[in-house]
Amino acid sequence: MGKAILTGILNDMNGVNKNNYSVSDTSFKPQKFIACVSGDESAQKTIKLFGESVTVVAGQNVKGVSEADVVLLCTKPQIAKTILTDVGMAEALENKLIISILAGIQEGMTVINCPANINADDRAFAMWVFSTLGRVRVLDEKHMDPATGLSGSGPAFACVVLESLADGGVMMGLPRDVALELAAQALQGAARMVLKTGKHPAEIKDSVTTPAGCTIAGLLTMEDGKIRSTLARAVQEAANVASTLGKVQVNK
């Protein structure tokens, strides 16, 4: 995720991306990027990816943080404590903007939670950072776990639906590559219609469902399989698990 975000930021600053937010909306423009990685192997991969655009620091998180004004914490929740309690880290983080993605893609959806006392410039900067990856929303902390279950795990759920649709096409005689392309384009088209028109999915569904047609026949088959409750329960379970990530496990 750190590499994906940094790629988005660099592309935006080079005029590649077109977003709702711009670095010009923030109080400052980044002049230097420091990537803190765990070891030499990761360092070499990062250098190969970004070249001279990024300064890579291996195994020296405190040093990298000390030289930064904004810190983007992109690590697994279970090792965050180790990083944040490293000797000298507390001092290195003082009076700096910290953006954490802990429990969490170029057409992504990011939700962020900001402290009540955050200043407008820092909030705008955080919005710009993640707008380079797609859409951004600011949510209350209580909504973060459900958002993780839906937006974070949603692509995996959508891929299962996509694969299933493609399987249906193959069953009816389509070549696998054609079936996958048609299924992917159908889902992408439906999603873009919802986002661009603001219409409820049911309204779009009804607009393409004619009486006694093939679409209504397929929809009734989906309802027989309880697809609505199955997908909704999948999001519910993912959100429940998300709420446990990063918490200390106590051995009984």
mmCIF file of C-alpha atoms in Angstrom:
data_model
loop_
_atom_site.group_PDB
_atom_site.id
_atom_site.type_symbol
_atom_site.label_atom_id
_atom_site.label_comp_id
_atom_site.label_asym_id
_atom_site.label_seq_id
_atom_site.Cartn_x
_atom_site.Cartn_y
_atom_site.Cartn_z
ATOM 1 C CA MET A 1 0.000 0.000 0.000
ATOM 2 C CA GLY A 2 2.861 2.370 0.731
ATOM 3 C CA LYS A 3 4.242 1.851 -2.777
ATOM 4 C CA ALA A 4 0.783 2.267 -4.312
ATOM 5 C CA ILE A 5 0.172 5.545 -2.456
ATOM 6 C CA LEU A 6 3.611 6.922 -3.287
ATOM 7 C CA THR A 7 3.121 5.991 -6.943
ATOM 8 C CA GLY A 8 -0.202 7.840 -6.955
ATOM 9 C CA ILE A 9 1.310 10.927 -5.338
ATOM 10 C CA LEU A 10 4.234 11.075 -7.750
ATOM 11 C CA ASN A 11 1.922 10.579 -10.736
ATOM 12 C CA ASP A 12 -0.331 13.375 -9.499
ATOM 13 C CA MET A 13 2.575 15.763 -9.017
ATOM 14 C CA ASN A 14 3.729 14.938 -12.546
ATOM 15 C CA GLY A 15 0.277 15.676 -13.958
ATOM 16 C CA VAL A 16 -0.601 12.052 -14.743
ATOM 17 C CA ASN A 17 -3.648 11.780 -12.481
ATOM 18 C CA LYS A 18 -6.795 13.907 -12.591
ATOM 19 C CA ASN A 19 -8.408 14.074 -9.159
ATOM 20 C CA ASN A 20 -10.963 16.059 -7.205
ATOM 21 C CA TYR A 21 -8.157 17.354 -5.010
ATOM 22 C CA SER A 22 -4.855 18.944 -5.916
ATOM 23 C CA VAL A 23 -1.629 19.531 -4.060
ATOM 24 C CA SER A 24 -2.297 23.232 -4.665
ATOM 25 C CA ASP A 25 -5.232 22.913 -2.233
ATOM 26 C CA THR A 26 -2.803 22.178 0.618
ATOM 27 C CA SER A 27 -0.518 24.456 2.575
ATOM 28 C CA PHE A 28 2.659 22.910 1.245
ATOM 29 C CA LYS A 29 4.014 20.837 -1.617
ATOM 30 C CA PRO A 30 6.242 17.853 -0.752
ATOM 31 C CA GLN A 31 9.843 18.451 -1.735
ATOM 32 C CA LYS A 32 11.301 15.099 -0.663
ATOM 33 C CA PHE A 33 10.065 11.564 -0.138
ATOM 34 C CA ILE A 34 11.618 9.055 2.273
ATOM 35 C CA ALA A 35 10.674 5.379 2.140
ATOM 36 C CA CYS A 36 11.435 3.370 5.266
ATOM 37 C CA VAL A 37 11.736 -0.353 4.534
ATOM 38 C CA SER A 38 12.669 -3.385 6.610
ATOM 39 C CA GLY A 39 15.828 -4.599 4.893
ATOM 40 C CA ASP A 40 18.228 -4.492 1.958
ATOM 41 C CA GLU A 41 16.060 -6.659 -0.326
ATOM 42 C CA SER A 42 13.069 -4.342 0.091
ATOM 43 C CA ALA A 43 15.360 -1.358 -0.339
ATOM 44 C CA GLN A 44 16.650 -2.598 -3.697
ATOM 45 C CA LYS A 45 13.113 -3.257 -4.958
ATOM 46 C CA THR A 46 11.987 0.208 -3.874
ATOM 47 C CA ILE A 47 14.983 1.902 -5.486
ATOM 48 C CA LYS A 48 14.319 -0.011 -8.713
ATOM 49 C CA LEU A 49 10.680 1.106 -8.638
ATOM 50 C CA PHE A 50 11.125 4.808 -7.837
ATOM 51 C CA GLY A 51 14.707 5.597 -8.783
ATOM 52 C CA GLU A 52 15.989 8.958 -7.581
ATOM 53 C CA SER A 53 12.492 10.256 -6.806
ATOM 54 C CA VAL A 54 12.626 8.649 -3.359
ATOM 55 C CA THR A 55 15.261 8.367 -0.637
ATOM 56 C CA VAL A 56 15.216 4.809 0.715
ATOM 57 C CA VAL A 57 16.119 4.063 4.334
ATOM 58 C CA ALA A 58 16.500 0.411 5.347
ATOM 59 C CA GLY A 59 16.044 -0.703 8.949
ATOM 60 C CA GLN A 60 16.206 2.858 10.303
ATOM 61 C CA ASN A 61 12.629 3.961 10.893
ATOM 62 C CA VAL A 62 13.526 6.549 13.537
ATOM 63 C CA LYS A 63 16.060 8.186 11.213
ATOM 64 C CA GLY A 64 13.529 8.371 8.374
ATOM 65 C CA VAL A 65 10.773 9.752 10.608
ATOM 66 C CA SER A 66 13.124 12.328 12.132
ATOM 67 C CA GLU A 67 13.764 13.835 8.701
ATOM 68 C CA ALA A 68 10.065 13.974 7.730
ATOM 69 C CA ASP A 69 7.283 16.500 8.293
ATOM 70 C CA VAL A 70 4.469 14.085 7.401
ATOM 71 C CA VAL A 71 4.546 10.403 8.360
ATOM 72 C CA LEU A 72 2.451 7.846 6.482
ATOM 73 C CA LEU A 73 2.269 4.653 8.541
ATOM 74 C CA CYS A 74 1.783 1.731 6.135
ATOM 75 C CA THR A 75 2.345 -1.458 8.080
ATOM 76 C CA LYS A 76 0.453 -4.459 9.355
ATOM 77 C CA PRO A 77 -1.486 -3.729 12.585
ATOM 78 C CA GLN A 78 0.285 -6.481 14.515
ATOM 79 C CA ILE A 79 3.747 -4.949 14.059
ATOM 80 C CA ALA A 80 2.769 -1.305 14.450
ATOM 81 C CA LYS A 81 3.470 -1.387 18.196
ATOM 82 C CA THR A 82 7.017 -2.609 17.599
ATOM 83 C CA ILE A 83 7.681 0.238 15.182
ATOM 84 C CA LEU A 84 6.041 2.948 17.265
ATOM 85 C CA THR A 85 7.806 1.928 20.508
ATOM 86 C CA ASP A 86 11.262 1.852 18.953
ATOM 87 C CA VAL A 87 13.811 3.880 20.921
ATOM 88 C CA GLY A 88 13.570 7.515 19.891
ATOM 89 C CA MET A 89 10.381 7.097 17.842
ATOM 90 C CA ALA A 90 8.148 9.064 20.226
ATOM 91 C CA GLU A 91 10.482 12.050 20.017
ATOM 92 C CA ALA A 92 10.792 11.721 16.232
ATOM 93 C CA LEU A 93 7.000 11.860 15.861
ATOM 94 C CA GLU A 94 6.456 14.983 17.978
ATOM 95 C CA ASN A 95 4.523 17.806 16.277
ATOM 96 C CA LYS A 96 4.194 15.925 12.990
ATOM 97 C CA LEU A 97 1.208 14.990 10.853
ATOM 98 C CA ILE A 98 0.735 11.210 11.146
ATOM 99 C CA ILE A 99 -1.480 9.413 8.626
ATOM 100 C CA SER A 100 -2.117 5.753 9.408
ATOM 101 C CA ILE A 101 -3.633 3.192 7.045
ATOM 102 C CA LEU A 102 -2.957 0.215 9.360
ATOM 103 C CA ALA A 103 -5.972 -2.035 8.953
ATOM 104 C CA GLY A 104 -6.857 -1.420 5.825
ATOM 105 C CA ILE A 105 -6.013 0.499 -4.770
ATOM 106 C CA GLN A 106 -5.362 3.166 -8.812
ATOM 107 C CA GLU A 107 -9.156 3.076 -8.858
ATOM 108 C CA GLY A 108 -9.551 2.761 -5.111
ATOM 109 C CA MET A 109 -11.833 3.949 -2.345
ATOM 110 C CA THR A 110 -10.272 5.392 0.776
ATOM 111 C CA VAL A 111 -12.036 6.404 3.973
ATOM 112 C CA ILE A 112 -10.136 8.437 6.541
ATOM 113 C CA ASN A 113 -10.794 9.494 10.112
ATOM 114 C CA CYS A 114 -9.444 12.832 11.334
ATOM 115 C CA PRO A 115 -9.068 14.035 14.942
ATOM 116 C CA ALA A 116 -11.522 16.770 15.913
ATOM 117 C CA ASN A 117 -8.660 19.228 16.434
ATOM 118 C CA ILE A 118 -6.923 18.672 13.087
ATOM 119 C CA ASN A 119 -6.264 21.874 11.184
ATOM 120 C CA ALA A 120 -7.759 22.472 7.766
ATOM 121 C CA ASP A 121 -4.402 22.335 5.940
ATOM 122 C CA ASP A 122 -3.486 18.928 7.377
ATOM 123 C CA ARG A 123 -6.954 17.587 6.560
ATOM 124 C CA ALA A 124 -6.677 18.882 2.989
ATOM 125 C CA PHE A 125 -3.220 17.331 2.625
ATOM 126 C CA ALA A 126 -4.480 13.933 3.788
ATOM 127 C CA MET A 127 -7.410 14.166 1.381
ATOM 128 C CA TRP A 128 -5.038 14.963 -1.479
ATOM 129 C CA VAL A 129 -2.712 12.052 -0.651
ATOM 130 C CA PHE A 130 -5.469 9.481 -0.943
ATOM 131 C CA SER A 131 -7.301 11.168 -3.806
ATOM 132 C CA THR A 132 -4.321 10.155 -5.948
ATOM 133 C CA LEU A 133 -5.584 6.565 -5.582
ATOM 134 C CA GLY A 134 -9.267 7.198 -6.290
ATOM 135 C CA ARG A 135 -12.174 8.475 -4.201
ATOM 136 C CA VAL A 136 -11.907 9.712 -0.601
ATOM 137 C CA ARG A 137 -14.402 10.166 2.225
ATOM 138 C CA VAL A 138 -13.949 11.352 5.799
ATOM 139 C CA LEU A 139 -15.858 9.164 8.283
ATOM 140 C CA ASP A 140 -16.271 8.987 12.036
ATOM 141 C CA GLU A 141 -14.133 6.392 13.754
ATOM 142 C CA LYS A 142 -17.175 4.221 14.515
ATOM 143 C CA HIS A 143 -17.638 3.668 10.768
ATOM 144 C CA MET A 144 -14.078 2.529 10.030
ATOM 145 C CA ASP A 145 -14.577 -1.204 10.670
ATOM 146 C CA PRO A 146 -17.741 -1.438 8.513
ATOM 147 C CA ALA A 147 -15.928 0.526 5.795
ATOM 148 C CA THR A 148 -13.047 -1.937 5.967
ATOM 149 C CA GLY A 149 -15.451 -4.867 5.644
ATOM 150 C CA LEU A 150 -17.165 -3.294 2.637
ATOM 151 C CA SER A 151 -14.512 -1.288 0.799
ATOM 152 C CA GLY A 152 -11.401 -3.155 1.909
ATOM 153 C CA SER A 153 -12.742 -6.671 1.419
ATOM 154 C CA GLY A 154 -15.288 -5.748 -1.248
ATOM 155 C CA PRO A 155 -12.931 -6.202 -4.225
ATOM 156 C CA ALA A 156 -12.439 -9.845 -3.236
ATOM 157 C CA PHE A 157 -16.200 -10.348 -2.969
ATOM 158 C CA ALA A 158 -16.691 -8.650 -6.334
ATOM 159 C CA CYS A 159 -14.087 -10.946 -7.905
ATOM 160 C CA VAL A 160 -16.071 -13.972 -6.747
ATOM 161 C CA VAL A 161 -19.179 -12.509 -8.408
ATOM 162 C CA LEU A 162 -17.172 -11.684 -11.527
ATOM 163 C CA GLU A 163 -15.739 -15.196 -11.715
ATOM 164 C CA SER A 164 -19.185 -16.718 -11.231
ATOM 165 C CA LEU A 165 -20.661 -14.632 -14.047
ATOM 166 C CA ALA A 166 -17.792 -15.652 -16.304
ATOM 167 C CA ASP A 167 -18.354 -19.311 -15.395
ATOM 168 C CA GLY A 168 -21.942 -18.935 -16.525
ATOM 169 C CA GLY A 169 -20.758 -17.570 -19.846
ATOM 170 C CA VAL A 170 -18.330 -20.461 -20.261
ATOM 171 C CA MET A 171 -21.076 -22.936 -19.431
ATOM 172 C CA MET A 172 -23.123 -21.470 -22.262
ATOM 173 C CA GLY A 173 -20.284 -21.758 -24.761
ATOM 174 C CA LEU A 174 -18.183 -18.581 -24.500
ATOM 175 C CA PRO A 175 -14.382 -18.864 -24.489
ATOM 176 C CA ARG A 176 -12.963 -18.216 -20.992
ATOM 177 C CA ASP A 177 -11.117 -15.024 -21.931
ATOM 178 C CA VAL A 178 -14.194 -13.594 -23.639
ATOM 179 C CA ALA A 179 -16.434 -14.498 -20.703
ATOM 180 C CA LEU A 180 -14.068 -12.817 -18.240
ATOM 181 C CA GLU A 181 -13.842 -9.663 -20.345
ATOM 182 C CA LEU A 182 -17.620 -9.404 -20.733
ATOM 183 C CA ALA A 183 -18.222 -10.034 -17.023
ATOM 184 C CA ALA A 184 -15.593 -7.508 -15.935
ATOM 185 C CA GLN A 185 -16.901 -4.851 -18.293
ATOM 186 C CA ALA A 186 -20.479 -5.460 -17.145
ATOM 187 C CA LEU A 187 -19.560 -4.931 -13.487
ATOM 188 C CA GLN A 188 -17.399 -1.915 -14.287
ATOM 189 C CA GLY A 189 -20.154 -0.358 -16.364
ATOM 190 C CA ALA A 190 -22.762 -0.890 -13.657
ATOM 191 C CA ALA A 191 -20.511 0.586 -10.978
ATOM 192 C CA ARG A 192 -19.689 3.659 -13.066
ATOM 193 C CA MET A 193 -23.380 4.277 -13.745
ATOM 194 C CA VAL A 194 -24.097 4.319 -10.012
ATOM 195 C CA LEU A 195 -21.202 6.677 -9.277
ATOM 196 C CA LYS A 196 -21.767 9.058 -12.187
ATOM 197 C CA THR A 197 -25.568 9.274 -12.111
ATOM 198 C CA GLY A 198 -26.153 8.980 -8.381
ATOM 199 C CA LYS A 199 -29.055 6.647 -9.084
ATOM 200 C CA HIS A 200 -29.963 3.815 -6.730
ATOM 201 C CA PRO A 201 -28.764 0.425 -8.073
ATOM 202 C CA ALA A 202 -32.365 -0.812 -8.035
ATOM 203 C CA GLU A 203 -33.344 2.001 -10.413
ATOM 204 C CA ILE A 204 -30.609 1.049 -12.860
ATOM 205 C CA LYS A 205 -31.525 -2.620 -12.546
ATOM 206 C CA ASP A 206 -35.183 -1.909 -13.294
ATOM 207 C CA SER A 207 -34.274 0.197 -16.326
ATOM 208 C CA VAL A 208 -32.660 -2.811 -18.032
ATOM 209 C CA THR A 209 -35.235 -5.401 -16.918
ATOM 210 C CA THR A 210 -38.030 -5.877 -19.421
ATOM 211 C CA PRO A 211 -41.228 -7.877 -18.770
ATOM 212 C CA ALA A 212 -40.853 -11.592 -19.543
ATOM 213 C CA GLY A 213 -37.243 -10.963 -20.577
ATOM 214 C CA CYS A 214 -33.994 -12.799 -19.947
ATOM 215 C CA THR A 215 -32.789 -10.399 -17.244
ATOM 216 C CA ILE A 216 -35.742 -10.932 -14.912
ATOM 217 C CA ALA A 217 -35.352 -14.673 -15.356
ATOM 218 C CA GLY A 218 -31.744 -14.450 -14.243
ATOM 219 C CA LEU A 219 -32.572 -12.112 -11.357
ATOM 220 C CA LEU A 220 -35.154 -14.525 -9.950
ATOM 221 C CA THR A 221 -32.571 -17.302 -10.077
ATOM 222 C CA MET A 222 -30.179 -15.105 -8.081
ATOM 223 C CA GLU A 223 -32.882 -14.453 -5.492
ATOM 224 C CA ASP A 224 -33.439 -18.217 -5.173
ATOM 225 C CA GLY A 225 -29.789 -18.484 -4.159
ATOM 226 C CA LYS A 226 -30.167 -15.800 -1.466
ATOM 227 C CA ILE A 227 -27.357 -13.793 -3.029
ATOM 228 C CA ARG A 228 -28.364 -10.548 -1.288
ATOM 229 C CA SER A 229 -28.185 -11.920 2.252
ATOM 230 C CA THR A 230 -25.039 -13.922 1.462
ATOM 231 C CA LEU A 231 -23.118 -10.869 0.243
ATOM 232 C CA ALA A 232 -24.451 -8.692 3.066
ATOM 233 C CA ARG A 233 -23.386 -11.306 5.619
ATOM 234 C CA ALA A 234 -19.958 -11.482 4.007
ATOM 235 C CA VAL A 235 -19.494 -7.749 4.621
ATOM 236 C CA GLN A 236 -20.799 -8.143 8.181
ATOM 237 C CA GLU A 237 -18.332 -10.910 8.980
ATOM 238 C CA ALA A 238 -15.415 -9.041 7.400
ATOM 239 C CA ALA A 239 -16.283 -5.971 9.492
ATOM 240 C CA ASN A 240 -16.410 -8.082 12.661
ATOM 241 C CA VAL A 241 -12.944 -9.463 11.969
ATOM 242 C CA ALA A 242 -11.645 -5.988 11.076
ATOM 243 C CA SER A 243 -12.678 -4.789 14.537
ATOM 244 C CA THR A 244 -10.255 -7.301 16.107
ATOM 245 C CA LEU A 245 -7.212 -6.413 13.987
ATOM 246 C CA GLY A 246 -4.389 -4.825 15.890
ATOM 247 C CA LYS A 247 -5.838 -5.657 19.286
ATOM 248 C CA VAL A 248 -3.631 -7.385 21.805
ATOM 249 C CA GLN A 249 -4.486 -11.056 22.113
ATOM 250 C CA VAL A 250 -4.568 -12.302 25.702
ATOM 251 C CA ASN A 251 -3.794 -15.965 26.257
ATOM 252 C CA LYS A 252 -6.337 -17.589 28.518
#
